[in-house]
Structures are given as C-alpha cells and as structure tokens.
C-alpha cells in the first residue's frame, strides 16, 4: 500500500531540500523564501479538504480514492520534471503551484486509504508504517544528489541560471518515481469494494460544489474534541518544521562552511551536507517508526509524540551551534525522532476519534491544521514586495536579525511547545484509547 506513498514523499523531500536553493540561485533574498513557498500551504488549505469531501462522496468503478491518486500523480510528475528547468523566480513559483496541487490531491486520499483498508486495531501500525515509508522516501530524496556527486558528477556544474545539474537529474528521477510507484500501489492493492450500505449512503448525499463546501463546514462544526485539541499542537509543530526546512541549509552554510554566497562552491557543498543530514534524520525516522509500534501500545500515541517532539526541539536548538560537519548528525537524531512521530502518532489519535463515513473530509480538515501554521509562518517571518503592495511582516529580519541560526533555535523552542501542547490531548493516552487498540 505504501509504495505509492514513498513516491509521493520523495517529491516532498525534493521540495524541502531544494526549493530554497533554487529560488536563491534565481536571485531571491533569504527573507523572501517563506513567502515564495506559499504554494504548499495554500494548495493544502484549499485542495485537501475539498478532495477529502469529494472522495468520501465518490462511488466510481475505479473506487473512492483511486481517481484522485491518478490525477495527482500526473500533476506531480509534470511539476517535478520541469521545475529544475526554471529560468526565473516566477516560472519556479508557477511550477511549484502545479507540483503542490498534485501532491495534495494525492496526499489526502492516501491517508483515508489506510483507514479504509485497515481495521481499527491495525491503524496505529498502518500509520506508523506510512511514517516509515515517509522517512525512507525523503532519505532517498535528500541523499541522491550526494550520491550523484560521489559517482563523479561535478557539484559546481550549473546551467545558465545557476541551478546545478545534480538538481535537474534528481527532480527527473522523482518525476518518474512518483508516477510509477503510485500506479503500482493502486494496481497491486485495489480499494475494497463498497458495501451496499456505503453506496446507498454516498448516493443519498447531495452533489455539487456547494454541497461539498457545506459538508466541510458541517464537519468543522461537529469536529471531535480530540481533533480540536490537536490544533494547538499543530500550530507550534508546523511552524517549527517550516522554519527548519526553509533555513537549515543557510545555517549550515554559515556555521560549517563560512559562506553566505549562494553561487559559491562552498554553498553547493552546504546544500549537499544539508541533504546528508536530512537523509540521516529521515533514516532515523524510518527505523524508529517501527520501533514506536510497541511503545505506542504501552503508553499511547500522545505521550510518545510529546517525548519525540521534545527530542526534536533539543536537536533543532543545538544544530546552529555546531561548526563541524560530523557533529551535525548528533542533533539530527532528535529531529529524526520527532519527524518519525509527526507522520504517524497524530493520525493514530485522530482516526480513533472521527466517524468512518467522514474519514476523507476530516483528514482534509486536519491538513488545514498543518497548512494554516505554515501560512502564518510565511506571513509573519517573510515580506514580499509585489510593486503595488507588500505582503508580510518580515520578522526574520526584524526579530531574528536575518540570521538563519537564530531561526533554527526559534524552531527548537516551537517544537518543545508543541510537545507540551500534545500532553493536553487526553484522548491520545492509553486509558482513553479504544479497548480493541489496547488489546492489540
């Protein structure tokens, strides 16, 4: 089931590791980066709840989720293929919108797909294994450029726009991988046939765009308490992760390689080093996601997630104080624990508190709790001048001194606050979990 998720997450890994540098190569200022990457959170905010509600109401011969898998896979493939060919910031922004639309169209049904296929007592293991595939995919995405250089490619071989050819090759690998793995997953593990009762329920639902939007509104109004409580955790968690993904490479370029010149060979090396560190923490998340299965049954997903977030916060806070490349991998252990938990444990809390017939729409709404903090981060930290209007508050310069090292320490504090917040969600503790899950 999760092989297609691997292809999807390979795409996300490429974005996390390369979009900031691509924009920098094309002339963007560091302070503009969060705003230039608004495509991800905005398409997530708009696309996932709508696709979630639509997939809940779909009863085609291909299934509820499969049509959306395929549409998203094609868009993702196109976005990845053309992104490294960008000749301007505007072109890169436009392709990022296509890429993120495809990613989000596919992502939401994939979450619901796990819930559809597995029994309640299997879902924790299902989502943690999905988290493991996330770690594996992103590890490969971050590590591939360094492997290409290791096989003989020149890291300083760039096109006329300053984009290294290693980036071009790895994005094209991602384009092929995202499409083929999703197709393989759909063919090998088809959706379960809908029961007569489920088909009748879908046919009884009102159709059309207004009905879909009304369903989203009603689902928000009826949101279970556990899901409401997860909102505060998501705010701190995703502000921290957004800042880390955007600015880690710029912190490493200063602390380890002593450069701020994005066109220098030292910066190209910093990009590769950031990829290696990210590959390492994703490898940690891949391994620990499986190790978390017995732990989550013993103490519950909430306390376990809190512990992992604390570890990630410490890792992020320490990382910008490291000046030796080899030592960067020590704080990355904590980041890997946090990332492995983020992609699994919150969903284990969520799926046991929402009605099965609304899984798709609630997964989409839960994604809003991911992308709204990302939007908040972009608007507060960045500023973009469009000529006739300026957007954002530019706290990156005003509050953090325009220093990515300060940003990473701020991100560490954010993850620690997320850890405190999740302890408020009593539904994630063993005593509050369904007996079927405890017995498993």
CSV table of C-alpha atoms in Angstrom, one decimal:
chain,number,residue,atom,x,y,z
A,1,UNK,CA,0.0,0.0,0.0
A,2,UNK,CA,2.7,2.4,1.0
A,3,UNK,CA,4.9,2.1,-2.1
A,4,UNK,CA,3.0,4.9,-3.8
A,5,UNK,CA,3.3,7.0,-0.6
A,6,UNK,CA,7.1,6.5,-1.0
A,7,UNK,CA,6.9,8.1,-4.4
A,8,UNK,CA,4.8,11.0,-3.1
A,9,UNK,CA,7.1,11.7,-0.2
A,10,UNK,CA,10.1,11.5,-2.4
A,11,UNK,CA,8.6,14.6,-4.1
A,12,UNK,CA,8.1,16.4,-0.8
A,13,UNK,CA,11.7,15.6,0.1
A,14,UNK,CA,12.9,17.2,-3.1
A,15,UNK,CA,10.9,20.3,-2.3
A,16,UNK,CA,12.2,20.6,1.3
A,17,UNK,CA,15.8,20.2,0.3
A,18,UNK,CA,15.9,22.2,-3.0
A,19,UNK,CA,13.2,24.8,-3.4
A,20,UNK,CA,15.0,27.4,-1.2
A,21,UNK,CA,18.3,27.0,-3.0
A,22,UNK,CA,16.5,27.0,-6.4
A,23,UNK,CA,14.9,30.4,-5.5
A,24,UNK,CA,18.3,31.6,-4.2
A,25,UNK,CA,20.0,30.6,-7.5
A,26,UNK,CA,17.4,32.6,-9.4
A,27,UNK,CA,18.0,35.7,-7.3
A,28,UNK,CA,15.6,35.6,-4.3
A,29,UNK,CA,16.6,37.0,-0.9
A,30,UNK,CA,16.6,34.7,2.1
A,31,UNK,CA,13.9,36.8,3.8
A,32,UNK,CA,11.6,36.2,0.8
A,33,UNK,CA,11.8,32.4,0.9
A,34,UNK,CA,8.8,31.6,3.2
A,35,UNK,CA,6.5,33.8,1.1
A,36,UNK,CA,7.8,32.3,-2.2
A,37,UNK,CA,6.8,28.8,-0.9
A,38,UNK,CA,3.2,29.7,-0.2
A,39,UNK,CA,2.1,27.3,-2.9
A,40,UNK,CA,2.4,24.4,-0.5
A,41,UNK,CA,0.3,25.6,2.4
A,42,UNK,CA,-2.3,27.4,0.2
A,43,UNK,CA,-2.9,24.4,-2.1
A,44,UNK,CA,-3.1,22.2,1.0
A,45,UNK,CA,-5.6,24.5,2.6
A,46,UNK,CA,-7.8,24.7,-0.5
A,47,UNK,CA,-7.3,21.3,-2.1
A,48,UNK,CA,-7.2,18.7,0.7
A,49,UNK,CA,-10.5,19.4,2.4
A,50,UNK,CA,-12.3,19.6,-0.9
A,51,UNK,CA,-10.7,16.4,-2.3
A,52,UNK,CA,-11.3,14.7,1.1
A,53,UNK,CA,-15.0,15.6,0.9
A,54,UNK,CA,-15.3,14.7,-2.8
A,55,UNK,CA,-13.5,11.3,-2.3
A,56,UNK,CA,-15.9,10.5,0.6
A,57,UNK,CA,-18.8,11.0,-1.9
A,58,UNK,CA,-17.2,9.3,-4.9
A,59,UNK,CA,-18.6,5.8,-6.0
A,60,UNK,CA,-16.9,5.3,-9.4
A,61,UNK,CA,-16.0,2.0,-10.9
A,62,UNK,CA,-12.4,2.9,-10.0
A,63,UNK,CA,-13.2,3.4,-6.3
A,64,UNK,CA,-13.4,6.3,-4.0
A,65,UNK,CA,-9.8,7.3,-3.7
A,66,UNK,CA,-8.1,5.9,-6.9
A,67,UNK,CA,-9.2,8.7,-9.4
A,68,UNK,CA,-7.6,11.3,-7.1
A,69,UNK,CA,-4.4,9.2,-6.8
A,70,UNK,CA,-4.0,9.2,-10.6
A,71,UNK,CA,-4.8,12.9,-11.2
A,72,UNK,CA,-2.5,14.0,-8.5
A,73,UNK,CA,0.3,11.7,-9.7
A,74,UNK,CA,0.2,13.1,-13.3
A,75,UNK,CA,0.4,16.7,-12.0
A,76,UNK,CA,3.2,15.9,-9.6
A,77,UNK,CA,5.2,14.2,-12.3
A,78,UNK,CA,4.8,17.3,-14.6
A,79,UNK,CA,5.8,19.7,-11.8
A,80,UNK,CA,8.9,17.7,-10.9
A,81,UNK,CA,10.1,17.3,-14.4
A,82,UNK,CA,10.0,21.0,-15.4
A,83,UNK,CA,11.0,22.6,-12.0
A,84,UNK,CA,14.8,22.4,-12.4
A,85,UNK,CA,14.4,23.9,-15.9
A,86,UNK,CA,13.1,27.2,-14.4
A,87,UNK,CA,14.6,30.3,-15.8
A,88,UNK,CA,13.0,32.8,-13.4
A,89,UNK,CA,11.5,33.1,-9.9
A,90,UNK,CA,8.1,33.5,-11.5
A,91,UNK,CA,8.5,30.2,-13.5
A,92,UNK,CA,9.6,28.3,-10.4
A,93,UNK,CA,6.7,29.7,-8.4
A,94,UNK,CA,4.2,28.7,-11.1
A,95,UNK,CA,5.6,25.1,-11.3
A,96,UNK,CA,5.6,24.8,-7.6
A,97,UNK,CA,1.8,25.5,-7.6
A,98,UNK,CA,1.3,22.7,-10.1
A,99,UNK,CA,3.5,20.4,-8.1
A,100,UNK,CA,1.9,21.1,-4.8
A,101,UNK,CA,-1.6,20.8,-6.2
A,102,UNK,CA,-0.7,17.3,-7.5
A,103,UNK,CA,0.9,16.4,-4.2
A,104,UNK,CA,-2.1,17.5,-2.2
A,105,UNK,CA,-4.6,15.9,-4.5
A,106,UNK,CA,-2.9,12.6,-3.9
A,107,UNK,CA,-1.9,13.0,-0.2
A,108,UNK,CA,-5.3,13.3,1.3
A,109,UNK,CA,-6.9,10.2,-0.2
A,110,UNK,CA,-3.7,8.3,0.8
A,111,UNK,CA,-4.4,9.0,4.4
A,112,UNK,CA,-8.0,7.9,4.1
A,113,UNK,CA,-6.9,4.9,2.0
A,114,UNK,CA,-5.1,3.5,5.1
A,115,UNK,CA,-8.1,4.0,7.3
A,116,UNK,CA,-10.4,2.4,4.6
A,117,UNK,CA,-8.3,-0.7,4.2
A,118,UNK,CA,-7.4,-1.4,7.9
A,119,UNK,CA,-9.4,-2.5,10.9
A,120,UNK,CA,-9.3,0.0,13.9
A,121,UNK,CA,-6.9,-2.2,15.8
A,122,UNK,CA,-4.5,-2.1,12.8
A,123,UNK,CA,-4.5,1.6,12.1
A,124,UNK,CA,-1.7,2.6,14.5
A,125,UNK,CA,0.7,0.2,12.9
A,126,UNK,CA,-0.6,1.3,9.5
A,127,UNK,CA,0.0,5.0,10.0
A,128,UNK,CA,3.4,4.4,11.7
A,129,UNK,CA,4.4,2.2,8.7
A,130,UNK,CA,3.3,5.0,6.4
A,131,UNK,CA,5.6,7.2,8.5
A,132,UNK,CA,8.4,4.8,8.0
A,133,UNK,CA,7.9,5.0,4.2
A,134,UNK,CA,7.9,8.8,4.5
A,135,UNK,CA,11.3,8.6,6.2
A,136,UNK,CA,12.7,6.1,3.6
A,137,UNK,CA,11.5,8.2,0.7
A,138,UNK,CA,12.8,11.5,2.0
A,139,UNK,CA,16.1,9.9,3.0
A,140,UNK,CA,16.5,8.8,-0.7
A,141,UNK,CA,15.4,12.2,-2.0
A,142,UNK,CA,17.9,14.1,0.2
A,143,UNK,CA,20.8,11.7,-0.4
A,144,UNK,CA,20.6,11.2,-4.1
A,145,UNK,CA,22.4,14.5,-5.1
A,146,UNK,CA,25.4,13.5,-2.9
A,147,UNK,CA,25.3,10.0,-4.5
A,148,UNK,CA,25.4,11.6,-7.9
A,149,UNK,CA,28.4,13.7,-6.9
A,150,UNK,CA,30.0,10.5,-5.4
A,151,UNK,CA,29.6,8.8,-8.7
A,152,UNK,CA,31.5,11.5,-10.5
A,153,UNK,CA,29.2,14.5,-11.2
A,154,UNK,CA,30.6,17.9,-10.6
A,155,UNK,CA,28.7,19.7,-7.8
A,156,UNK,CA,29.6,23.0,-9.4
A,157,UNK,CA,28.3,22.1,-12.9
A,158,UNK,CA,25.4,24.6,-13.3
A,159,UNK,CA,23.1,25.7,-16.1
A,160,UNK,CA,22.9,29.3,-17.3
A,161,UNK,CA,20.5,30.2,-14.4
A,162,UNK,CA,22.9,28.8,-11.7
A,163,UNK,CA,20.9,25.6,-11.0
A,164,UNK,CA,23.2,22.6,-10.6
A,165,UNK,CA,22.7,19.7,-12.9
A,166,UNK,CA,22.5,17.4,-9.9
A,167,UNK,CA,19.2,19.1,-9.1
A,168,UNK,CA,17.9,18.6,-12.6
A,169,UNK,CA,18.7,14.8,-12.5
A,170,UNK,CA,17.2,14.2,-9.1
A,171,UNK,CA,14.0,16.0,-9.9
A,172,UNK,CA,13.6,14.0,-13.1
A,173,UNK,CA,14.2,10.8,-11.1
A,174,UNK,CA,11.4,12.0,-8.7
A,175,UNK,CA,9.1,12.6,-11.6
A,176,UNK,CA,9.4,9.0,-12.8
A,177,UNK,CA,9.3,7.6,-9.3
A,178,UNK,CA,6.2,9.5,-8.2
A,179,UNK,CA,4.1,8.3,-11.2
A,180,UNK,CA,5.2,4.7,-11.3
A,181,UNK,CA,5.0,3.9,-7.6
A,182,UNK,CA,1.5,5.4,-7.3
A,183,UNK,CA,0.4,3.4,-10.3
A,184,UNK,CA,2.0,0.2,-8.8
A,185,UNK,CA,0.3,0.8,-5.5
A,186,UNK,CA,-3.1,1.3,-7.0
A,187,UNK,CA,-2.8,-1.8,-9.2
A,188,UNK,CA,-1.4,-4.1,-6.5
A,189,UNK,CA,-3.7,-3.1,-3.7
A,190,UNK,CA,-7.0,-2.0,-5.2
A,191,UNK,CA,-9.6,-0.4,-2.9
A,192,UNK,CA,-12.0,-2.7,-1.1
A,193,UNK,CA,-15.4,-2.8,-2.9
A,194,UNK,CA,-18.0,-0.5,-1.3
A,195,UNK,CA,-20.8,-2.3,0.6
A,196,UNK,CA,-24.4,-1.7,-0.5
A,197,UNK,CA,-24.9,0.4,2.6
A,198,UNK,CA,-21.9,2.6,1.8
A,199,UNK,CA,-23.1,3.1,-1.8
A,200,UNK,CA,-26.5,4.0,-0.6
A,201,UNK,CA,-25.1,6.5,1.8
A,202,UNK,CA,-22.9,8.1,-0.9
A,203,UNK,CA,-25.8,8.3,-3.3
A,204,UNK,CA,-28.0,9.9,-0.7
A,205,UNK,CA,-25.5,12.7,-0.2
A,206,UNK,CA,-26.2,16.0,-2.1
A,207,UNK,CA,-23.9,16.6,-5.0
A,208,UNK,CA,-22.2,19.7,-6.3
A,209,UNK,CA,-19.6,22.2,-5.2
A,210,UNK,CA,-21.9,23.9,-2.7
A,211,UNK,CA,-22.8,20.6,-1.1
A,212,UNK,CA,-19.1,19.8,-0.8
A,213,UNK,CA,-18.3,23.1,0.9
A,214,UNK,CA,-21.3,22.7,3.2
A,215,UNK,CA,-20.1,19.2,4.2
A,216,UNK,CA,-16.7,20.7,5.1
A,217,UNK,CA,-18.4,23.4,7.2
A,218,UNK,CA,-20.6,20.9,9.0
A,219,UNK,CA,-17.7,18.7,9.7
A,220,UNK,CA,-15.8,21.6,11.2
A,221,UNK,CA,-18.8,22.4,13.4
A,222,UNK,CA,-19.0,18.8,14.5
A,223,UNK,CA,-15.3,18.4,15.0
A,224,UNK,CA,-14.4,15.9,17.8
A,225,UNK,CA,-12.8,17.3,20.9
A,226,UNK,CA,-9.6,15.4,20.4
A,227,UNK,CA,-9.2,16.9,16.9
A,228,UNK,CA,-9.8,20.4,18.3
A,229,UNK,CA,-7.1,20.0,20.9
A,230,UNK,CA,-4.6,18.8,18.3
A,231,UNK,CA,-4.9,22.3,16.7
A,232,UNK,CA,-2.6,24.0,19.2
A,233,UNK,CA,0.0,21.2,18.9
A,234,UNK,CA,-0.1,21.6,15.1
A,235,UNK,CA,0.5,25.3,15.3
A,236,UNK,CA,3.8,25.0,17.2
A,237,UNK,CA,4.8,21.8,15.4
A,238,UNK,CA,4.4,23.0,11.9
A,239,UNK,CA,5.8,26.5,12.5
A,240,UNK,CA,8.9,24.7,13.8
A,241,UNK,CA,9.2,22.3,10.9
A,242,UNK,CA,8.6,25.0,8.3
A,243,UNK,CA,11.4,27.2,9.7
A,244,UNK,CA,13.8,24.3,9.8
A,245,UNK,CA,13.1,23.1,6.3
A,246,UNK,CA,13.5,26.6,4.9
A,247,UNK,CA,16.6,27.8,6.7
A,248,UNK,CA,18.6,24.7,7.8
A,249,UNK,CA,20.8,24.8,4.7
A,250,UNK,CA,21.6,28.5,5.2
A,251,UNK,CA,22.5,27.9,8.8
A,252,UNK,CA,24.9,25.1,7.8
A,253,UNK,CA,26.4,27.2,5.1
A,254,UNK,CA,27.4,29.8,7.7
A,255,UNK,CA,28.4,27.7,10.7
A,256,UNK,CA,30.2,24.9,8.9
A,257,UNK,CA,31.4,26.4,5.6
A,258,UNK,CA,31.5,30.1,6.5
A,259,UNK,CA,29.7,31.5,3.4
A,260,UNK,CA,26.6,33.4,2.5
A,261,UNK,CA,27.3,33.4,-1.3
A,262,UNK,CA,24.7,31.1,-2.8
A,263,UNK,CA,26.7,30.8,-6.1
A,264,UNK,CA,29.9,29.6,-4.4
A,265,UNK,CA,31.2,26.1,-4.3
A,266,UNK,CA,31.1,26.2,-0.5
A,267,UNK,CA,27.3,26.8,-0.7
A,268,UNK,CA,26.9,23.9,-3.1
A,269,UNK,CA,28.7,21.8,-0.6
A,270,UNK,CA,26.4,23.1,2.2
A,271,UNK,CA,23.4,22.0,0.2
A,272,UNK,CA,24.8,18.5,-0.2
A,273,UNK,CA,25.6,18.4,3.5
A,274,UNK,CA,22.1,19.5,4.4
A,275,UNK,CA,20.8,16.7,2.2
A,276,UNK,CA,23.0,14.2,4.0
A,277,UNK,CA,21.9,15.4,7.5
A,278,UNK,CA,18.3,15.3,6.3
A,279,UNK,CA,18.8,11.8,4.9
A,280,UNK,CA,20.2,10.7,8.2
A,281,UNK,CA,17.3,12.1,10.3
A,282,UNK,CA,14.8,10.5,7.8
A,283,UNK,CA,16.6,7.2,8.2
A,284,UNK,CA,16.2,7.6,12.0
A,285,UNK,CA,12.5,8.3,11.5
A,286,UNK,CA,12.2,5.2,9.2
A,287,UNK,CA,13.7,2.9,11.8
A,288,UNK,CA,12.1,4.4,14.9
A,289,UNK,CA,8.6,4.4,13.3
A,290,UNK,CA,8.6,0.6,13.5
A,291,UNK,CA,10.1,0.7,17.0
A,292,UNK,CA,7.3,3.0,18.1
A,293,UNK,CA,4.6,0.4,17.5
A,294,UNK,CA,5.0,-1.5,20.8
A,295,UNK,CA,5.7,1.8,22.7
A,296,UNK,CA,2.6,3.4,21.4
A,297,UNK,CA,0.5,0.4,22.6
A,298,UNK,CA,2.1,0.7,26.0
A,299,UNK,CA,2.0,4.5,26.7
A,300,UNK,CA,-0.3,5.8,24.0
A,301,UNK,CA,0.4,8.0,20.9
A,302,UNK,CA,0.1,11.3,22.9
A,303,UNK,CA,2.8,10.9,25.5
A,304,UNK,CA,5.1,9.2,23.0
A,305,UNK,CA,4.6,12.1,20.5
A,306,UNK,CA,5.4,14.6,23.2
A,307,UNK,CA,8.7,12.9,24.1
A,308,UNK,CA,9.7,12.8,20.4
A,309,UNK,CA,8.8,16.5,19.9
A,310,UNK,CA,11.0,17.4,22.9
A,311,UNK,CA,13.9,15.5,21.4
A,312,UNK,CA,13.4,17.3,18.1
A,313,UNK,CA,13.3,20.6,19.8
A,314,UNK,CA,16.6,20.0,21.5
A,315,UNK,CA,18.1,18.9,18.2
A,316,UNK,CA,17.0,22.0,16.3
A,317,UNK,CA,18.2,24.3,19.1
A,318,UNK,CA,21.6,22.7,19.2
A,319,UNK,CA,22.2,22.4,15.4
A,320,UNK,CA,23.1,26.0,14.6
A,321,UNK,CA,25.8,25.9,17.4
A,322,UNK,CA,27.7,23.0,15.6
A,323,UNK,CA,30.6,24.0,13.4
A,324,UNK,CA,31.9,20.6,12.5
A,325,UNK,CA,30.2,18.6,9.8
A,326,UNK,CA,30.5,15.2,11.5
A,327,UNK,CA,28.9,16.6,14.7
A,328,UNK,CA,25.8,17.8,12.8
A,329,UNK,CA,24.4,14.2,12.8
A,330,UNK,CA,24.1,14.2,16.6
A,331,UNK,CA,21.3,16.7,16.9
A,332,UNK,CA,19.8,15.2,13.8
A,333,UNK,CA,18.9,12.1,15.9
A,334,UNK,CA,16.4,14.1,17.8
A,335,UNK,CA,15.0,15.7,14.7
A,336,UNK,CA,14.5,12.2,13.2
A,337,UNK,CA,12.6,11.0,16.3
A,338,UNK,CA,10.3,14.0,16.0
A,339,UNK,CA,9.7,13.6,12.3
A,340,UNK,CA,9.0,9.9,12.6
A,341,UNK,CA,6.4,10.6,15.2
A,342,UNK,CA,4.9,13.6,13.4
A,343,UNK,CA,4.0,11.5,10.4
A,344,UNK,CA,2.3,8.7,12.4
A,345,UNK,CA,1.1,9.4,16.0
A,346,UNK,CA,-1.2,12.4,15.5
A,347,UNK,CA,-3.1,10.4,12.9
A,348,UNK,CA,-3.4,7.5,15.3
A,349,UNK,CA,-5.0,9.9,17.8
A,350,UNK,CA,-7.2,11.4,15.1
A,351,UNK,CA,-8.6,8.3,13.3
A,352,UNK,CA,-9.9,6.7,16.5
A,353,UNK,CA,-11.9,9.8,17.3
A,354,UNK,CA,-13.6,10.5,13.9
A,355,UNK,CA,-16.6,8.7,12.3
A,356,UNK,CA,-15.6,6.3,9.5
A,357,UNK,CA,-18.0,7.8,6.9
A,358,UNK,CA,-16.3,11.2,7.3
A,359,UNK,CA,-12.7,10.0,7.2
A,360,UNK,CA,-11.8,11.8,4.0
A,361,UNK,CA,-13.2,15.2,5.0
A,362,UNK,CA,-11.7,15.1,8.4
A,363,UNK,CA,-8.3,14.1,7.0
A,364,UNK,CA,-8.6,17.1,4.8
A,365,UNK,CA,-9.6,19.4,7.6
A,366,UNK,CA,-6.7,18.0,9.7
A,367,UNK,CA,-4.4,19.0,6.9
A,368,UNK,CA,-5.7,22.6,7.4
A,369,UNK,CA,-4.1,22.4,10.8
A,370,UNK,CA,-0.8,21.7,9.1
A,371,UNK,CA,-1.0,24.4,6.3
A,372,UNK,CA,-2.5,27.3,8.4
A,373,UNK,CA,0.5,27.3,10.7
A,374,UNK,CA,2.7,27.3,7.5
A,375,UNK,CA,0.8,30.2,6.1
A,376,UNK,CA,1.1,32.0,9.5
A,377,UNK,CA,4.9,31.3,9.5
A,378,UNK,CA,5.3,32.7,5.9
A,379,UNK,CA,3.3,35.9,6.6
A,380,UNK,CA,5.0,36.7,9.9
A,381,UNK,CA,8.5,35.8,9.0
A,382,UNK,CA,8.7,37.0,5.4
A,383,UNK,CA,7.9,40.0,3.3
A,384,UNK,CA,7.3,40.1,-0.4
A,385,UNK,CA,7.1,43.3,-2.4
A,386,UNK,CA,4.7,43.0,-5.4
A,387,UNK,CA,5.2,46.6,-6.6
A,388,UNK,CA,1.7,47.8,-5.8
A,389,UNK,CA,1.5,46.1,-2.4
A,390,UNK,CA,3.8,44.5,0.2
A,391,UNK,CA,2.8,41.3,2.0
A,392,UNK,CA,4.2,40.1,5.3
A,393,UNK,CA,5.8,41.4,8.5
A,394,UNK,CA,9.5,40.3,7.9
A,395,UNK,CA,10.1,39.1,11.4
A,396,UNK,CA,13.0,37.1,10.0
A,397,UNK,CA,14.9,40.3,9.8
A,398,UNK,CA,13.2,42.4,12.5
A,399,UNK,CA,13.1,39.8,15.3
A,400,UNK,CA,15.8,37.3,14.3
A,401,UNK,CA,18.3,39.6,12.8
A,402,UNK,CA,18.2,38.0,9.3
A,403,UNK,CA,20.2,35.1,10.8
A,404,UNK,CA,19.1,31.5,9.9
A,405,UNK,CA,20.9,30.3,13.1
A,406,UNK,CA,18.5,32.2,15.2
A,407,UNK,CA,15.6,30.8,13.2
A,408,UNK,CA,16.7,27.2,14.0
A,409,UNK,CA,16.8,28.0,17.7
A,410,UNK,CA,13.4,29.5,17.4
A,411,UNK,CA,12.2,26.4,15.7
A,412,UNK,CA,13.6,24.2,18.6
A,413,UNK,CA,11.5,26.2,21.1
A,414,UNK,CA,8.4,25.8,18.9
A,415,UNK,CA,8.8,22.0,18.9
A,416,UNK,CA,9.2,22.0,22.6
A,417,UNK,CA,5.9,24.0,23.0
A,418,UNK,CA,4.2,21.5,20.6
A,419,UNK,CA,5.3,18.7,22.9
A,420,UNK,CA,3.7,20.4,25.9
A,421,UNK,CA,0.6,21.1,23.9
A,422,UNK,CA,0.0,17.4,22.9
A,423,UNK,CA,0.0,16.4,26.6
A,424,UNK,CA,-3.2,18.3,26.9
A,425,UNK,CA,-4.9,15.8,24.5
A,426,UNK,CA,-6.0,13.1,26.9
A,427,UNK,CA,-7.6,11.1,24.0
A,428,UNK,CA,-4.0,10.1,23.0
A,429,UNK,CA,-3.3,8.3,26.2
A,430,UNK,CA,-3.7,4.6,26.7
A,431,UNK,CA,-6.6,4.9,29.2
A,432,UNK,CA,-8.6,6.9,26.7
A,433,UNK,CA,-7.9,4.6,23.7
A,434,UNK,CA,-10.5,2.1,22.4
A,435,UNK,CA,-10.2,-1.3,24.0
A,436,UNK,CA,-9.6,-3.0,20.7
A,437,UNK,CA,-6.5,-0.9,20.2
A,438,UNK,CA,-5.2,-1.6,23.8
A,439,UNK,CA,-5.8,-5.3,23.3
A,440,UNK,CA,-3.7,-5.3,20.1
